Amino acid sequence: MAETSTSSSNSFNNTNGGSPLSNIAQDHLFTILLHLPVDSILCFAMACKKFRALTASDTLWESICRRDWGPKSVEALKASNFHHQLPWMRLYKQVSRLDSVYCHKLSSPEGELVFPSPRASHSLNFVSDCLVLFGGGSEGGRHLDDTWVAYIGNDFRRMLKWQKINSGIPSGRFGHSCVVIDDFLVLFGGINDNGIRHNDTWVGKVACHETLGITLSWRLLVVGPDAPSQRGAHAACCIDGRKMVIHGGIGLHGVRLGDTWVLELSENFRFGTWYEIVAHPCPPARSGHTLTCIRGTRTVLFGGRGLGYDVLHDVWFLDIHEGQPKWVQILYELQNVPGGVSLPRVGHSATLILGGHLLIGGGEDSYRHRKNDFWVLDISAVPSITMQPTTLNSVQLLAKMWKRLKANGYKPRCRSFHRACTDNSGRYLFVFGGMVDGVLQPADPAGLRFDGELVLVELVLQL
């Protein structure tokens, strides 16, 4: 019996070359590897020469980039031929080591180019290769009702030619939200200069014509009897590629809200249905915060101004999976984050960038000190994100979660309540407008100015 057992064991080892993994087909190994985190894939590569060669495959790393960054970013990089400058594996490493941005000024008061007027609390979106700007507040507290479009194409650093499309529809407002779903814009809420809050929902569509140029049409979306209450200064994003989620804001009589709603759209974008998400615990009421989708139905809420007018720095994670919504707070101490004392802010921007991380920029603190810094928030650095609550005490872990980037090139003014969006690749961030400090009394409301500057923020990769 012993001899039989030994013979069978030797036969198994000979057949499999010393490891059962050796005989697994390459496409099956690819599938297995794509279910592993990058650190585990790199450890797998150390097992033998064959596995090292396999894990160096450009095809594998393109799939990993697609998995971790999303197909939209990868396809945009391939279309621009940017990835041909280096293999996907090296590109992945460069993105994960991002430590700086380079700023370019794309607006100039000189010349014959026409630009949107200075404003804040407007909307700015990238859709159909165009920047689309709508509304906002301007000098004297007046609302704006104009829509502007600028075609980007592949030349991101050039001065843009803005085109005023229309005005009056939707009605003038600021503090509204506007997200991109497919090739459509979906706009909700806002406040006009009479203090009236809105809860209407609009759909916009950009089109390019050989004779007419760029056009944009808005129409009021038909929704059912249930809808969020009137509000402005709320946060919103697109989830699951087809839905809009909003949170909080300032409602009637100036009351700050803490409710969460989801809008589901019909296939033809003619009809929509709102429903409220109720989950406990959940973020406290606030305004001027951000809500950003990082993947699928997973979103991240950050900062804002709370009920006591205090400026917040808390981070919440929301996952609406199979109809089971759950908020998870990521608890951390500011003193454990290098430079973290400057993190509390309201009126900032938080945009998903290449690499699947959030780029947080600008905003103001409780003393109305405005900022021009850039931070990367990496939620993937947090283990056991689905647990409640998640407390981070490790300085090393927090240093991975929060990283302040160096900013080179043009130095933008410190600003708050600006708007930002990225191109399809996530490598280029466009920032427009906001409130900036006045010359005489920077921290006093009377010294406020509205800005009309367009800045391109480029992720610096060591190619």
Short mmCIF file of C-alpha atoms in Angstrom, two decimals:
data_model
loop_
_atom_site.label_atom_id
_atom_site.label_comp_id
_atom_site.label_asym_id
_atom_site.label_seq_id
_atom_site.Cartn_x
_atom_site.Cartn_y
_atom_site.Cartn_z
CA MET A 1 0.00 0.00 0.00
CA ALA A 2 2.86 2.37 0.84
CA GLU A 3 4.48 1.67 -2.53
CA THR A 4 1.19 2.34 -4.32
CA SER A 5 0.75 5.62 -2.46
CA THR A 6 4.28 6.74 -3.27
CA SER A 7 3.87 5.80 -6.92
CA SER A 8 0.62 7.75 -7.17
CA SER A 9 2.21 10.81 -5.54
CA ASN A 10 5.17 10.74 -7.94
CA SER A 11 2.85 10.31 -10.87
CA PHE A 12 0.86 13.42 -9.78
CA ASN A 13 3.96 15.54 -9.38
CA ASN A 14 5.34 14.43 -12.76
CA THR A 15 2.06 15.13 -14.50
CA ASN A 16 1.68 18.61 -13.01
CA GLY A 17 5.31 19.67 -13.16
CA GLY A 18 5.52 20.05 -9.36
CA SER A 19 2.45 22.33 -8.97
CA PRO A 20 -1.22 21.92 -9.87
CA LEU A 21 -1.22 25.55 -11.02
CA SER A 22 1.30 24.81 -13.74
CA ASN A 23 -1.23 22.94 -15.87
CA ILE A 24 -4.02 25.52 -15.60
CA ALA A 25 -4.69 27.18 -18.92
CA GLN A 26 -3.41 30.75 -19.21
CA ASP A 27 -6.86 32.27 -19.75
CA HIS A 28 -8.09 30.52 -16.60
CA LEU A 29 -5.12 31.89 -14.64
CA PHE A 30 -5.94 35.35 -15.97
CA THR A 31 -9.46 35.00 -14.64
CA ILE A 32 -8.14 33.94 -11.22
CA LEU A 33 -5.62 36.78 -11.09
CA LEU A 34 -8.26 39.37 -11.92
CA HIS A 35 -10.05 38.43 -8.70
CA LEU A 36 -6.95 39.23 -6.63
CA PRO A 37 -5.66 42.58 -5.34
CA VAL A 38 -2.51 43.91 -7.01
CA ASP A 39 -0.29 43.07 -4.03
CA SER A 40 -1.34 39.42 -4.27
CA ILE A 41 -0.69 39.38 -8.03
CA LEU A 42 2.84 40.68 -7.46
CA CYS A 43 3.43 37.99 -4.82
CA PHE A 44 2.16 35.36 -7.28
CA ALA A 45 4.75 36.62 -9.78
CA MET A 46 7.55 35.72 -7.35
CA ALA A 47 6.65 32.01 -7.35
CA CYS A 48 8.56 31.05 -10.52
CA LYS A 49 9.76 32.34 -13.90
CA LYS A 50 6.64 31.11 -15.68
CA PHE A 51 4.32 33.01 -13.34
CA ARG A 52 6.58 36.06 -13.47
CA ALA A 53 6.31 36.11 -17.27
CA LEU A 54 2.55 35.61 -17.06
CA THR A 55 2.01 38.48 -14.62
CA ALA A 56 4.12 40.79 -16.79
CA SER A 57 1.68 40.36 -19.67
CA ASP A 58 0.46 43.67 -21.10
CA THR A 59 -2.93 42.07 -21.76
CA LEU A 60 -3.27 41.15 -18.08
CA TRP A 61 -2.37 44.64 -16.89
CA GLU A 62 -4.74 46.28 -19.32
CA SER A 63 -7.48 44.14 -17.77
CA ILE A 64 -6.32 45.13 -14.26
CA CYS A 65 -6.42 48.81 -15.25
CA ARG A 66 -9.91 48.27 -16.68
CA ARG A 67 -10.98 46.57 -13.43
CA ASP A 68 -9.54 49.19 -11.05
CA TRP A 69 -9.98 52.37 -13.10
CA GLY A 70 -13.11 51.53 -15.04
CA PRO A 71 -13.50 50.80 -18.77
CA LYS A 72 -14.22 54.46 -19.57
CA SER A 73 -10.74 55.61 -18.51
CA VAL A 74 -8.98 52.74 -20.29
CA GLU A 75 -10.83 53.26 -23.57
CA ALA A 76 -10.10 57.00 -23.46
CA LEU A 77 -6.39 56.32 -22.91
CA LYS A 78 -6.34 53.84 -25.79
CA ALA A 79 -8.12 56.28 -28.09
CA SER A 80 -5.55 58.98 -27.31
CA ASN A 81 -2.63 56.56 -27.86
CA PHE A 82 -1.30 57.73 -24.50
CA HIS A 83 -0.80 54.17 -23.22
CA HIS A 84 1.55 53.35 -26.13
CA GLN A 85 4.23 55.44 -24.43
CA LEU A 86 4.73 52.72 -21.82
CA PRO A 87 3.27 49.29 -20.91
CA TRP A 88 0.07 49.07 -18.88
CA MET A 89 1.95 47.66 -15.88
CA ARG A 90 4.26 50.68 -15.71
CA LEU A 91 1.35 53.03 -16.27
CA TYR A 92 -0.51 51.39 -13.38
CA LYS A 93 2.50 51.87 -11.10
CA GLN A 94 2.91 55.51 -12.15
CA VAL A 95 -0.74 56.28 -11.44
CA SER A 96 -0.57 54.57 -8.04
CA ARG A 97 2.47 56.71 -7.15
CA LEU A 98 0.87 60.00 -8.19
CA ASP A 99 2.28 62.82 -6.07
CA SER A 100 1.84 66.01 -8.10
CA VAL A 101 -0.31 67.93 -10.56
CA TYR A 102 0.51 70.64 -13.09
CA CYS A 103 -1.89 73.57 -13.56
CA HIS A 104 -2.51 75.40 -16.84
CA LYS A 105 -4.53 78.60 -17.19
CA LEU A 106 -7.03 78.22 -20.03
CA SER A 107 -8.75 81.60 -19.84
CA SER A 108 -7.37 85.02 -20.59
CA PRO A 109 -9.05 88.45 -20.48
CA GLU A 110 -7.12 89.44 -23.59
CA GLY A 111 -8.06 88.61 -27.16
CA GLU A 112 -11.38 88.15 -28.92
CA LEU A 113 -12.43 84.92 -27.19
CA VAL A 114 -15.69 85.10 -25.23
CA PHE A 115 -15.88 83.49 -21.80
CA PRO A 116 -18.73 82.84 -19.35
CA SER A 117 -19.07 85.58 -16.74
CA PRO A 118 -17.63 85.02 -13.24
CA ARG A 119 -19.83 82.87 -11.03
CA ALA A 120 -20.00 80.28 -8.22
CA SER A 121 -22.26 77.35 -7.24
CA HIS A 122 -22.88 76.61 -10.92
CA SER A 123 -22.56 73.23 -12.66
CA LEU A 124 -19.72 72.06 -14.90
CA ASN A 125 -19.78 68.72 -16.72
CA PHE A 126 -17.80 66.88 -19.39
CA VAL A 127 -20.12 65.15 -21.86
CA SER A 128 -19.87 64.28 -25.58
CA ASP A 129 -16.29 65.67 -25.65
CA CYS A 130 -17.58 69.06 -24.46
CA LEU A 131 -17.54 71.14 -21.31
CA VAL A 132 -21.06 72.25 -20.37
CA LEU A 133 -21.58 75.06 -17.85
CA PHE A 134 -24.96 76.14 -16.51
CA GLY A 135 -26.22 78.79 -14.13
CA GLY A 136 -24.69 79.78 -10.82
CA GLY A 137 -24.65 82.86 -8.60
CA SER A 138 -22.92 86.13 -9.47
CA GLU A 139 -22.19 89.59 -8.04
CA GLY A 140 -24.98 90.99 -5.89
CA GLY A 141 -26.42 87.53 -5.23
CA ARG A 142 -28.02 87.38 -8.66
CA HIS A 143 -28.67 84.01 -10.26
CA LEU A 144 -27.70 83.16 -13.83
CA ASP A 145 -29.74 81.16 -16.35
CA ASP A 146 -27.24 80.78 -19.21
CA THR A 147 -25.81 77.57 -20.70
CA TRP A 148 -22.31 77.55 -22.21
CA VAL A 149 -20.56 74.81 -24.19
CA ALA A 150 -16.90 74.42 -25.24
CA TYR A 151 -15.63 71.61 -27.44
CA ILE A 152 -12.51 69.94 -26.01
CA GLY A 153 -11.42 67.31 -28.55
CA ASN A 154 -7.91 65.92 -27.95
CA ASP A 155 -6.10 69.22 -27.40
CA PHE A 156 -6.64 69.69 -23.68
CA ARG A 157 -4.19 72.55 -23.11
CA ARG A 158 -5.46 75.03 -25.70
CA MET A 159 -7.61 78.08 -25.03
CA LEU A 160 -11.22 77.00 -25.39
CA LYS A 161 -13.81 78.64 -27.60
CA TRP A 162 -16.94 78.97 -25.48
CA GLN A 163 -20.33 79.14 -27.14
CA LYS A 164 -23.42 80.49 -25.38
CA ILE A 165 -26.22 78.08 -26.24
CA ASN A 166 -29.34 79.50 -24.64
CA SER A 167 -30.76 81.14 -21.54
CA GLY A 168 -33.98 80.95 -19.57
CA ILE A 169 -34.31 77.17 -19.60
CA PRO A 170 -33.92 75.83 -16.97
CA SER A 171 -34.80 78.90 -14.92
CA GLY A 172 -31.93 80.76 -13.26
CA ARG A 173 -30.49 79.15 -10.14
CA PHE A 174 -27.38 78.35 -8.14
CA GLY A 175 -26.51 75.49 -5.78
CA HIS A 176 -28.15 72.96 -8.10
CA SER A 177 -26.67 69.59 -9.03
CA CYS A 178 -26.00 68.24 -12.51
CA VAL A 179 -24.60 64.80 -13.36
CA VAL A 180 -23.76 62.93 -16.56
CA ILE A 181 -25.69 59.72 -17.32
CA ASP A 182 -24.78 58.13 -20.64
CA ASP A 183 -24.66 61.14 -23.00
CA PHE A 184 -27.29 63.08 -21.07
CA LEU A 185 -27.13 65.74 -18.35
CA VAL A 186 -29.52 65.37 -15.43
CA LEU A 187 -30.06 68.52 -13.33
CA PHE A 188 -31.93 68.81 -10.04
CA GLY A 189 -32.94 71.57 -7.64
CA GLY A 190 -31.16 74.80 -6.81
CA ILE A 191 -31.97 78.25 -5.39
CA ASN A 192 -32.84 81.49 -7.22
CA ASP A 193 -31.98 85.05 -6.20
CA ASN A 194 -35.32 85.40 -4.39
CA GLY A 195 -34.35 82.53 -2.09
CA ILE A 196 -36.88 80.17 -3.68
CA ARG A 197 -35.78 76.53 -3.63
CA HIS A 198 -36.49 74.19 -6.53
CA ASN A 199 -37.08 70.43 -6.75
CA ASP A 200 -37.57 70.11 -10.50
CA THR A 201 -35.55 67.65 -12.61
CA TRP A 202 -34.24 68.49 -16.09
CA VAL A 203 -32.56 66.47 -18.83
CA GLY A 204 -30.08 68.02 -21.26
CA LYS A 205 -28.65 66.61 -24.49
CA VAL A 206 -25.60 67.90 -26.40
CA ALA A 207 -25.45 67.45 -30.17
CA CYS A 208 -22.86 68.43 -32.78
CA HIS A 209 -24.06 69.48 -36.26
CA GLU A 210 -22.03 70.29 -39.34
CA THR A 211 -24.12 73.38 -40.06
CA LEU A 212 -25.48 74.39 -36.64
CA GLY A 213 -22.36 73.61 -34.63
CA ILE A 214 -22.92 72.53 -31.03
CA THR A 215 -26.48 72.57 -29.70
CA LEU A 216 -27.92 71.67 -26.31
CA SER A 217 -31.58 71.09 -25.58
CA TRP A 218 -33.11 71.02 -22.08
CA ARG A 219 -36.48 69.53 -21.20
CA LEU A 220 -38.31 69.00 -17.94
CA LEU A 221 -38.30 65.37 -16.83
CA VAL A 222 -41.64 63.81 -15.98
CA VAL A 223 -41.39 62.23 -12.53
CA GLY A 224 -43.94 60.48 -10.32
CA PRO A 225 -45.68 61.90 -7.24
CA ASP A 226 -42.68 61.30 -4.96
CA ALA A 227 -39.71 63.65 -5.18
CA PRO A 228 -37.12 65.17 -2.86
CA SER A 229 -38.17 68.40 -1.16
CA GLN A 230 -37.00 71.76 -2.52
CA ARG A 231 -33.32 72.40 -1.87
CA GLY A 232 -29.98 73.75 -3.00
CA ALA A 233 -26.32 73.28 -2.00
CA HIS A 234 -26.89 69.52 -1.91
CA ALA A 235 -24.52 66.84 -3.26
CA ALA A 236 -25.18 64.45 -6.15
CA CYS A 237 -23.57 61.89 -8.43
CA CYS A 238 -24.39 59.18 -10.97
CA ILE A 239 -24.36 55.59 -9.72
CA ASP A 240 -24.55 52.28 -11.56
CA GLY A 241 -24.26 54.17 -14.85
CA ARG A 242 -28.02 54.83 -14.92
CA LYS A 243 -29.16 56.47 -11.67
CA MET A 244 -28.73 59.76 -9.85
CA VAL A 245 -28.33 59.95 -6.08
CA ILE A 246 -28.59 63.17 -4.04
CA HIS A 247 -27.93 63.90 -0.38
CA GLY A 248 -28.59 66.78 2.00
CA GLY A 249 -28.57 70.47 1.12
CA ILE A 250 -30.39 73.55 2.34
CA GLY A 251 -34.17 73.25 2.27
CA LEU A 252 -37.06 75.56 3.07
CA HIS A 253 -36.43 78.22 5.74
CA GLY A 254 -32.70 77.55 5.54
CA VAL A 255 -32.92 74.15 7.25
CA ARG A 256 -30.06 71.79 6.46
CA LEU A 257 -31.14 68.33 5.30
CA GLY A 258 -29.72 64.85 5.75
CA ASP A 259 -31.93 62.70 3.51
CA THR A 260 -30.80 60.56 0.55
CA TRP A 261 -32.79 60.04 -2.66
CA VAL A 262 -32.25 58.02 -5.84
CA LEU A 263 -33.61 58.82 -9.31
CA GLU A 264 -34.20 55.93 -11.71
CA LEU A 265 -34.59 56.89 -15.37
CA SER A 266 -36.51 55.20 -18.16
CA GLU A 267 -34.61 53.85 -21.16
CA ASN A 268 -35.55 56.84 -23.31
CA PHE A 269 -34.86 59.40 -20.53
CA ARG A 270 -38.45 60.66 -20.80
CA PHE A 271 -39.58 59.58 -17.35
CA GLY A 272 -38.02 59.20 -13.94
CA THR A 273 -38.91 57.82 -10.52
CA TRP A 274 -37.55 59.18 -7.25
CA TYR A 275 -37.38 57.09 -4.08
CA GLU A 276 -35.85 57.79 -0.69
CA ILE A 277 -33.12 55.67 0.89
CA VAL A 278 -33.51 55.15 4.62
CA ALA A 279 -30.57 53.61 6.45
CA HIS A 280 -29.12 53.87 9.94
CA PRO A 281 -26.61 55.12 10.81
CA CYS A 282 -26.34 57.84 8.18
CA PRO A 283 -24.43 61.11 7.72
CA PRO A 284 -25.70 64.11 9.73
CA ALA A 285 -27.46 66.91 7.88
CA ARG A 286 -25.17 69.22 5.90
CA SER A 287 -24.70 71.40 2.83
CA GLY A 288 -21.82 72.30 0.53
CA HIS A 289 -20.43 68.77 0.71
CA THR A 290 -19.57 66.31 -2.09
CA LEU A 291 -20.86 62.91 -3.13
CA THR A 292 -18.73 61.01 -5.65
CA CYS A 293 -19.23 57.59 -7.20
CA ILE A 294 -16.03 55.53 -7.16
CA ARG A 295 -17.40 52.36 -8.79
CA GLY A 296 -20.79 50.85 -9.61
CA THR A 297 -23.12 51.77 -6.75
CA ARG A 298 -20.33 52.78 -4.35
CA THR A 299 -20.13 56.44 -3.42
CA VAL A 300 -18.07 58.57 -1.03
CA LEU A 301 -19.39 61.58 0.90
CA PHE A 302 -16.94 64.14 2.27
CA GLY A 303 -17.06 67.37 4.28
CA GLY A 304 -19.58 70.19 4.11
CA ARG A 305 -21.18 72.49 6.68
CA GLY A 306 -23.21 70.90 9.48
CA LEU A 307 -26.20 71.98 11.56
CA GLY A 308 -24.08 74.04 13.94
CA TYR A 309 -22.45 75.89 11.04
CA ASP A 310 -19.34 73.85 11.75
CA VAL A 311 -17.20 72.75 8.80
CA LEU A 312 -16.77 68.98 8.62
CA HIS A 313 -14.04 66.54 7.60
CA ASP A 314 -15.89 63.24 8.01
CA VAL A 315 -15.86 60.54 5.32
CA TRP A 316 -18.85 58.27 4.66
CA PHE A 317 -19.11 55.33 2.30
CA LEU A 318 -22.46 54.40 0.71
CA ASP A 319 -23.16 51.20 -1.18
CA ILE A 320 -26.60 50.61 -2.66
CA HIS A 321 -26.24 46.93 -3.47
CA GLU A 322 -29.26 44.87 -4.50
CA GLY A 323 -31.63 47.31 -2.82
CA GLN A 324 -29.83 47.10 0.53
CA PRO A 325 -28.33 50.58 1.11
CA LYS A 326 -25.76 50.97 3.86
CA TRP A 327 -23.80 53.96 5.11
CA VAL A 328 -20.41 53.28 6.70
CA GLN A 329 -18.41 56.02 8.40
CA ILE A 330 -14.62 55.94 8.17
CA LEU A 331 -13.43 57.31 11.50
CA TYR A 332 -10.02 58.94 11.78
CA GLU A 333 -8.20 61.65 13.74
CA LEU A 334 -6.95 64.71 11.87
CA GLN A 335 -3.67 64.76 13.81
CA ASN A 336 -2.85 61.31 12.41
CA VAL A 337 -2.96 62.60 8.82
CA PRO A 338 0.17 64.47 7.66
CA GLY A 339 -1.02 68.05 7.16
CA GLY A 340 -4.56 66.92 8.03
CA VAL A 341 -5.39 70.03 10.05
CA SER A 342 -6.35 71.69 6.73
CA LEU A 343 -8.78 68.93 5.66
CA PRO A 344 -12.10 70.27 7.06
CA ARG A 345 -13.80 72.17 4.24
CA VAL A 346 -17.04 73.20 2.56
CA GLY A 347 -17.61 74.29 -1.04
CA HIS A 348 -14.79 72.08 -2.32
CA SER A 349 -14.72 69.76 -5.33
CA ALA A 350 -14.23 65.98 -5.18
CA THR A 351 -13.76 64.33 -8.56
CA LEU A 352 -13.02 60.75 -9.59
CA ILE A 353 -9.65 60.71 -11.39
CA LEU A 354 -7.49 58.17 -13.20
CA GLY A 355 -6.67 55.38 -10.77
CA GLY A 356 -10.12 55.24 -9.16
CA HIS A 357 -9.24 57.81 -6.48
CA LEU A 358 -10.84 61.11 -5.49
CA LEU A 359 -9.10 64.42 -6.17
CA ILE A 360 -10.30 66.98 -3.63
CA GLY A 361 -9.53 70.62 -4.32
CA GLY A 362 -10.20 74.04 -2.83
CA GLY A 363 -13.07 74.93 -0.51
CA GLU A 364 -13.10 76.99 2.66
CA ASP A 365 -12.80 76.34 6.39
CA SER A 366 -14.96 77.59 9.29
CA TYR A 367 -13.09 80.92 9.24
CA ARG A 368 -13.83 81.40 5.51
CA HIS A 369 -10.19 80.89 4.66
CA ARG A 370 -10.24 79.61 1.09
CA LYS A 371 -7.87 76.98 -0.24
CA ASN A 372 -6.03 76.11 -3.44
CA ASP A 373 -4.63 72.75 -2.34
CA PHE A 374 -5.18 69.30 -3.87
CA TRP A 375 -5.64 66.07 -1.91
CA VAL A 376 -6.04 62.49 -3.09
CA LEU A 377 -8.45 60.32 -1.10
CA ASP A 378 -7.90 56.60 -1.70
CA ILE A 379 -10.77 54.59 -0.23
CA SER A 380 -9.22 51.32 -1.46
CA ALA A 381 -6.54 51.78 1.22
CA VAL A 382 -9.20 51.19 3.89
CA PRO A 383 -9.56 47.51 4.90
CA SER A 384 -12.97 45.99 5.69
CA ILE A 385 -14.85 48.97 4.29
CA THR A 386 -18.19 47.16 4.65
CA MET A 387 -17.86 46.92 8.43
CA GLN A 388 -19.50 49.48 10.70
CA PRO A 389 -17.84 51.62 11.84
CA THR A 390 -14.34 51.51 10.35
CA THR A 391 -11.81 53.19 12.65
CA LEU A 392 -8.35 54.05 11.35
CA ASN A 393 -5.64 54.66 13.94
CA SER A 394 -2.61 53.66 11.86
CA VAL A 395 -0.58 56.67 10.71
CA GLN A 396 0.85 54.59 7.85
CA LEU A 397 -2.63 53.57 6.68
CA LEU A 398 -3.94 57.13 6.87
CA ALA A 399 -0.93 58.32 4.87
CA LYS A 400 -2.07 55.94 2.10
CA MET A 401 -5.69 57.04 2.41
CA TRP A 402 -4.92 60.79 2.39
CA LYS A 403 -2.12 62.32 0.32
CA ARG A 404 -1.55 66.00 -0.35
CA LEU A 405 -0.28 66.59 -3.88
CA LYS A 406 2.34 69.08 -4.97
CA ALA A 407 0.99 71.64 -7.43
CA ASN A 408 3.30 73.04 -10.11
CA GLY A 409 2.82 75.44 -13.00
CA TYR A 410 0.19 78.17 -12.84
CA LYS A 411 -0.98 78.93 -9.29
CA PRO A 412 -4.79 79.29 -9.16
CA ARG A 413 -6.40 81.62 -6.66
CA CYS A 414 -7.75 80.18 -3.44
CA ARG A 415 -11.43 79.49 -4.07
CA SER A 416 -14.61 77.83 -2.84
CA PHE A 417 -17.91 76.82 -4.41
CA HIS A 418 -16.19 76.37 -7.76
CA ARG A 419 -16.95 73.36 -9.95
CA ALA A 420 -14.68 70.69 -11.45
CA CYS A 421 -14.95 67.73 -13.82
CA THR A 422 -12.57 65.39 -15.64
CA ASP A 423 -12.27 64.23 -19.22
CA ASN A 424 -13.13 60.60 -20.01
CA SER A 425 -9.63 59.36 -19.11
CA GLY A 426 -9.63 61.01 -15.70
CA ARG A 427 -6.16 62.45 -16.27
CA TYR A 428 -7.29 66.04 -16.96
CA LEU A 429 -9.38 68.04 -14.48
CA PHE A 430 -11.16 71.25 -15.52
CA VAL A 431 -11.89 73.81 -12.77
CA PHE A 432 -14.07 76.88 -13.35
CA GLY A 433 -15.18 79.84 -11.24
CA GLY A 434 -15.90 79.98 -7.55
CA MET A 435 -15.70 82.61 -4.83
CA VAL A 436 -12.25 84.08 -4.29
CA ASP A 437 -10.88 86.46 -1.70
CA GLY A 438 -11.23 90.18 -2.28
CA VAL A 439 -8.21 92.45 -2.24
CA LEU A 440 -8.93 94.53 0.85
CA GLN A 441 -10.71 92.17 3.25
CA PRO A 442 -9.97 88.59 2.20
CA ALA A 443 -11.91 86.83 4.99
CA ASP A 444 -14.84 89.25 5.14
CA PRO A 445 -18.01 88.56 3.11
CA ALA A 446 -17.89 92.14 1.80
CA GLY A 447 -14.51 91.37 0.26
CA LEU A 448 -15.76 88.43 -1.80
CA ARG A 449 -15.29 88.24 -5.54
CA PHE A 450 -16.65 85.81 -8.10
CA ASP A 451 -14.08 84.25 -10.39
CA GLY A 452 -14.32 83.48 -14.12
CA GLU A 453 -11.07 81.58 -14.50
CA LEU A 454 -10.80 78.19 -16.21
CA VAL A 455 -7.88 76.06 -15.02
CA LEU A 456 -6.70 72.71 -16.36
CA VAL A 457 -5.19 70.45 -13.69
CA GLU A 458 -3.09 67.66 -15.22
CA LEU A 459 -2.00 64.56 -13.31
CA VAL A 460 1.80 64.37 -13.56
CA LEU A 461 2.94 60.87 -14.54
CA GLN A 462 6.64 59.97 -14.86
CA LEU A 463 6.58 58.63 -18.41
#
